[in-house]
């Protein structure tokens, strides 16, 4: 979707619920594993039995700190938990423990690249906050003796709600942001990122306005559980809002659901605002105090972040920023690149091959890079044979094909397929002399100033060499011989 849609600017802010990968719940010791039989993973605290009290899971706090560090946010020295009151059958306490006024993670930003026409641009989305909260249970509207059922297994599952500023300007940016955020949380290992199982749930707040006008009224699209639906839902919503405004209607703030079957968004309820929830500090939980030593300790234990790794790739391997970002899409791709680059000493070639041929083949076969039939060592050997002029780029693609099909190692494949480039000048000169003698007309024309006549000579030379001549060398020798 382009920047302006029918003269309107699109404004989007994201709220993402990332399920934190702790073994037990945020305020109880019940396990969090997905898919267990209903109500087998809910203890007295999760069921809100009278007399029970919540106890903070330190593992959940550490994951929030890691997230804050990953996006350059401020980690609050002191944050507080609040009760968000609403009545729903799957919320047995009658309130959700969340954070309101003082969230644990404040500010920060997420940046990524995206294609705009022919250009690659860098976009930064500012984050407003990320706060800890518990998930609710689930209502099962199947027939249980004529009634709905409640499964509290999910109740009390730790969530980090990550909220952006309204900085996103198109559905393309929205998807790129969500993918980048997904990459960050899975890279640092605080969330498994499984969208089908609901471990990474995105809500998109969408509004439109004429450029320069104040923010329009937003509608919030809930639970976008795939990147494809996210794009479709936002595109539909934007068109719908513009049509409404163009028809003279005003947009009512609302929560809407996307229906993948019809491709449409549909209002679910009018949106409640903070006052409806009657937030107040939860007296059962003391303020969460995070001293700076703790933050430093967590920082010291964290793996290198994608952003930091990308900067290192630019510095250590002299890669363009774009390459470095692409290669740090996942830890596995980054590791494969580093192994290849170190083994062959040709970082840019390694990057080109990985982002090109390797990705293409992996995508086509729906394989991840750890499943690649071509190892980093083999790719490095192949690149070595290109850079020492043993084979041409064209021949290298055939060797790669052989590696992919597990037909043998690089040198054996070059030999077996007869792909060795002709680097013996004497042999090549002999071929060139023969071709020049056989094509006096082209030679004349070239000497008379027709540069194109050269093609009529290069072709037969490559053919006579059975494609093994090095094109650069052929050109150089021709120029020398023709003056
Ligand atoms: P709520 O209290 O309803 O959750 P917030 O103020 O916390 O509302 O904002 C929720 C999300 O909506 C944020 O990501 C914010 O950037 C986004 N947002 C706020 N106003 C708009 C708007 N006019 N258009 C699009 N997104 C908006
Ligand atoms: Mg909010």
Tab-separated table of C-alpha atoms in Angstrom, residues 146-315:
chain	number	residue	atom	x	y	z
A	146	UNK	CA	-26.333	-26.982	27.055
A	147	UNK	CA	-23.795	-24.614	28.592
A	148	UNK	CA	-20.497	-22.962	27.642
A	149	UNK	CA	-17.317	-24.270	29.245
A	150	UNK	CA	-14.449	-22.388	30.833
A	151	UNK	CA	-10.826	-23.510	30.502
A	152	UNK	CA	-8.524	-21.742	32.966
A	153	UNK	CA	-5.281	-23.316	31.754
A	154	UNK	CA	-4.276	-20.053	30.133
A	155	UNK	CA	-5.335	-17.899	33.102
A	156	UNK	CA	-2.250	-16.346	34.664
A	157	UNK	CA	0.019	-17.012	31.691
A	158	UNK	CA	2.643	-14.232	31.649
A	159	UNK	CA	2.285	-11.679	28.880
A	160	UNK	CA	4.301	-8.686	27.853
A	161	UNK	CA	2.062	-6.127	26.168
A	162	UNK	CA	4.175	-4.053	23.813
A	163	UNK	CA	2.630	-0.741	22.730
A	164	UNK	CA	3.922	1.512	19.937
A	165	UNK	CA	3.381	5.188	19.312
A	166	UNK	CA	1.094	5.814	16.327
A	167	UNK	CA	4.131	5.894	14.011
A	168	UNK	CA	3.194	3.299	11.410
A	169	UNK	CA	1.982	4.672	8.067
A	170	UNK	CA	0.922	1.722	5.893
A	171	UNK	CA	0.004	-1.945	6.022
A	172	UNK	CA	3.455	-2.749	4.599
A	173	UNK	CA	5.107	-0.897	7.468
A	174	UNK	CA	2.772	-2.624	9.912
A	175	UNK	CA	3.770	-6.074	8.695
A	176	UNK	CA	7.466	-5.141	8.612
A	177	UNK	CA	7.217	-3.823	12.187
A	178	UNK	CA	5.421	-6.948	13.406
A	179	UNK	CA	8.003	-9.198	11.723
A	180	UNK	CA	10.861	-7.233	13.261
A	181	UNK	CA	9.293	-7.368	16.715
A	182	UNK	CA	8.698	-11.094	16.259
A	183	UNK	CA	12.353	-11.500	15.328
A	184	UNK	CA	13.500	-9.620	18.438
A	185	UNK	CA	11.402	-11.557	20.959
A	186	UNK	CA	12.271	-14.943	19.459
A	187	UNK	CA	15.957	-14.034	19.042
A	188	UNK	CA	16.346	-13.135	22.695
A	189	UNK	CA	14.242	-16.165	23.559
A	190	UNK	CA	11.603	-14.494	25.730
A	191	UNK	CA	8.717	-15.767	23.558
A	192	UNK	CA	8.360	-18.781	21.265
A	193	UNK	CA	6.616	-16.577	18.678
A	194	UNK	CA	4.054	-19.229	17.752
A	195	UNK	CA	1.234	-17.182	16.234
A	196	UNK	CA	-1.200	-20.084	15.728
A	197	UNK	CA	-0.997	-20.980	19.403
A	198	UNK	CA	-1.484	-17.349	20.360
A	199	UNK	CA	2.000	-16.740	21.767
A	200	UNK	CA	2.355	-13.563	19.678
A	201	UNK	CA	-0.921	-11.691	19.192
A	202	UNK	CA	-1.117	-8.345	17.443
A	203	UNK	CA	-3.847	-5.719	17.653
A	204	UNK	CA	-3.651	-2.885	15.128
A	205	UNK	CA	-5.158	0.515	15.945
A	206	UNK	CA	-6.012	2.101	12.612
A	207	UNK	CA	-7.143	5.594	11.687
A	208	UNK	CA	-6.948	7.803	8.604
A	209	UNK	CA	-6.608	11.545	8.181
A	210	UNK	CA	-5.905	14.177	5.566
A	211	UNK	CA	-2.171	15.011	5.651
A	212	UNK	CA	-1.466	17.581	8.352
A	213	UNK	CA	-4.821	17.102	10.113
A	214	UNK	CA	-5.016	15.971	13.754
A	215	UNK	CA	-5.187	12.211	14.422
A	216	UNK	CA	-8.428	10.638	13.280
A	217	UNK	CA	-10.612	8.330	15.355
A	218	UNK	CA	-9.178	4.830	15.487
A	219	UNK	CA	-10.687	1.398	15.330
A	220	UNK	CA	-8.742	-1.444	16.883
A	221	UNK	CA	-8.448	-4.706	14.936
A	222	UNK	CA	-8.031	-7.519	17.436
A	223	UNK	CA	-5.972	-10.691	17.347
A	224	UNK	CA	-4.266	-10.683	14.003
A	225	UNK	CA	-2.661	-14.100	14.147
A	226	UNK	CA	-0.827	-14.200	10.829
A	227	UNK	CA	1.190	-11.641	8.866
A	228	UNK	CA	-0.971	-12.275	5.810
A	229	UNK	CA	-4.234	-11.572	7.645
A	230	UNK	CA	-2.625	-8.517	9.234
A	231	UNK	CA	-2.022	-6.960	5.827
A	232	UNK	CA	-5.461	-7.906	4.478
A	233	UNK	CA	-7.264	-6.676	7.587
A	234	UNK	CA	-5.500	-3.307	7.634
A	235	UNK	CA	-5.985	-2.762	3.891
A	236	UNK	CA	-9.677	-3.539	4.230
A	237	UNK	CA	-10.068	-1.355	7.326
A	238	UNK	CA	-8.352	1.626	5.672
A	239	UNK	CA	-10.587	1.434	2.600
A	240	UNK	CA	-13.651	1.034	4.800
A	241	UNK	CA	-12.801	4.095	6.923
A	242	UNK	CA	-12.096	6.232	3.858
A	243	UNK	CA	-15.394	5.166	2.266
A	244	UNK	CA	-17.246	6.061	5.462
A	245	UNK	CA	-15.659	9.504	5.635
A	246	UNK	CA	-16.167	10.144	1.925
A	247	UNK	CA	-19.838	9.214	2.371
A	248	UNK	CA	-20.133	11.870	5.085
A	249	UNK	CA	-20.108	9.527	8.100
A	250	UNK	CA	-17.861	9.886	11.129
A	251	UNK	CA	-15.796	7.000	12.478
A	252	UNK	CA	-16.862	5.663	15.856
A	253	UNK	CA	-14.117	4.350	18.087
A	254	UNK	CA	-14.595	0.569	18.148
A	255	UNK	CA	-12.984	-2.813	18.539
A	256	UNK	CA	-13.284	-4.875	15.385
A	257	UNK	CA	-12.519	-8.434	14.338
A	258	UNK	CA	-11.104	-9.577	11.026
A	259	UNK	CA	-12.895	-12.435	9.317
A	260	UNK	CA	-10.411	-14.257	7.043
A	261	UNK	CA	-13.276	-15.935	5.172
A	262	UNK	CA	-14.834	-12.679	3.965
A	263	UNK	CA	-11.648	-10.559	4.152
A	264	UNK	CA	-13.640	-7.961	6.104
A	265	UNK	CA	-13.411	-6.329	9.499
A	266	UNK	CA	-16.554	-6.202	11.622
A	267	UNK	CA	-17.330	-4.198	14.756
A	268	UNK	CA	-17.344	-6.349	17.897
A	269	UNK	CA	-18.049	-3.728	20.541
A	270	UNK	CA	-17.655	-0.023	21.042
A	271	UNK	CA	-14.260	0.615	22.510
A	272	UNK	CA	-14.011	1.076	26.235
A	273	UNK	CA	-11.540	3.600	27.554
A	274	UNK	CA	-9.309	3.456	30.605
A	275	UNK	CA	-11.998	4.908	32.898
A	276	UNK	CA	-14.283	1.958	32.111
A	277	UNK	CA	-11.741	-0.381	33.658
A	278	UNK	CA	-11.491	1.478	36.972
A	279	UNK	CA	-7.776	0.803	37.245
A	280	UNK	CA	-6.225	1.006	40.699
A	281	UNK	CA	-2.952	-0.274	42.185
A	282	UNK	CA	-3.187	-3.907	43.258
A	283	UNK	CA	-2.756	-3.990	47.056
A	284	UNK	CA	-1.751	-7.676	46.897
A	285	UNK	CA	1.494	-6.950	45.077
A	286	UNK	CA	4.304	-4.705	46.310
A	287	UNK	CA	5.923	-2.334	43.799
A	288	UNK	CA	8.331	-4.118	41.471
A	289	UNK	CA	11.785	-2.779	42.272
A	290	UNK	CA	14.529	-3.436	39.737
A	291	UNK	CA	17.932	-2.255	40.902
A	292	UNK	CA	20.602	-1.379	38.346
A	293	UNK	CA	22.804	-4.325	39.319
A	294	UNK	CA	20.025	-6.636	38.286
A	295	UNK	CA	19.704	-4.907	34.902
A	296	UNK	CA	23.480	-5.154	34.414
A	297	UNK	CA	23.462	-8.829	35.316
A	298	UNK	CA	20.678	-9.568	32.833
A	299	UNK	CA	22.532	-7.547	30.191
A	300	UNK	CA	25.700	-9.559	30.775
A	301	UNK	CA	23.865	-12.825	30.277
A	302	UNK	CA	22.130	-11.804	27.053
A	303	UNK	CA	23.246	-13.083	23.660
A	304	UNK	CA	24.397	-10.538	21.068
A	305	UNK	CA	21.339	-8.691	19.759
A	306	UNK	CA	20.449	-8.691	16.060
A	307	UNK	CA	20.989	-4.921	15.833
A	308	UNK	CA	24.400	-5.151	17.501
A	309	UNK	CA	25.351	-8.138	15.397
A	310	UNK	CA	24.325	-6.281	12.210
A	311	UNK	CA	26.556	-3.349	13.206
A	312	UNK	CA	29.422	-5.777	13.779
A	313	UNK	CA	28.868	-7.337	10.330
A	314	UNK	CA	29.125	-3.866	8.770
A	315	UNK	CA	32.330	-3.169	10.668
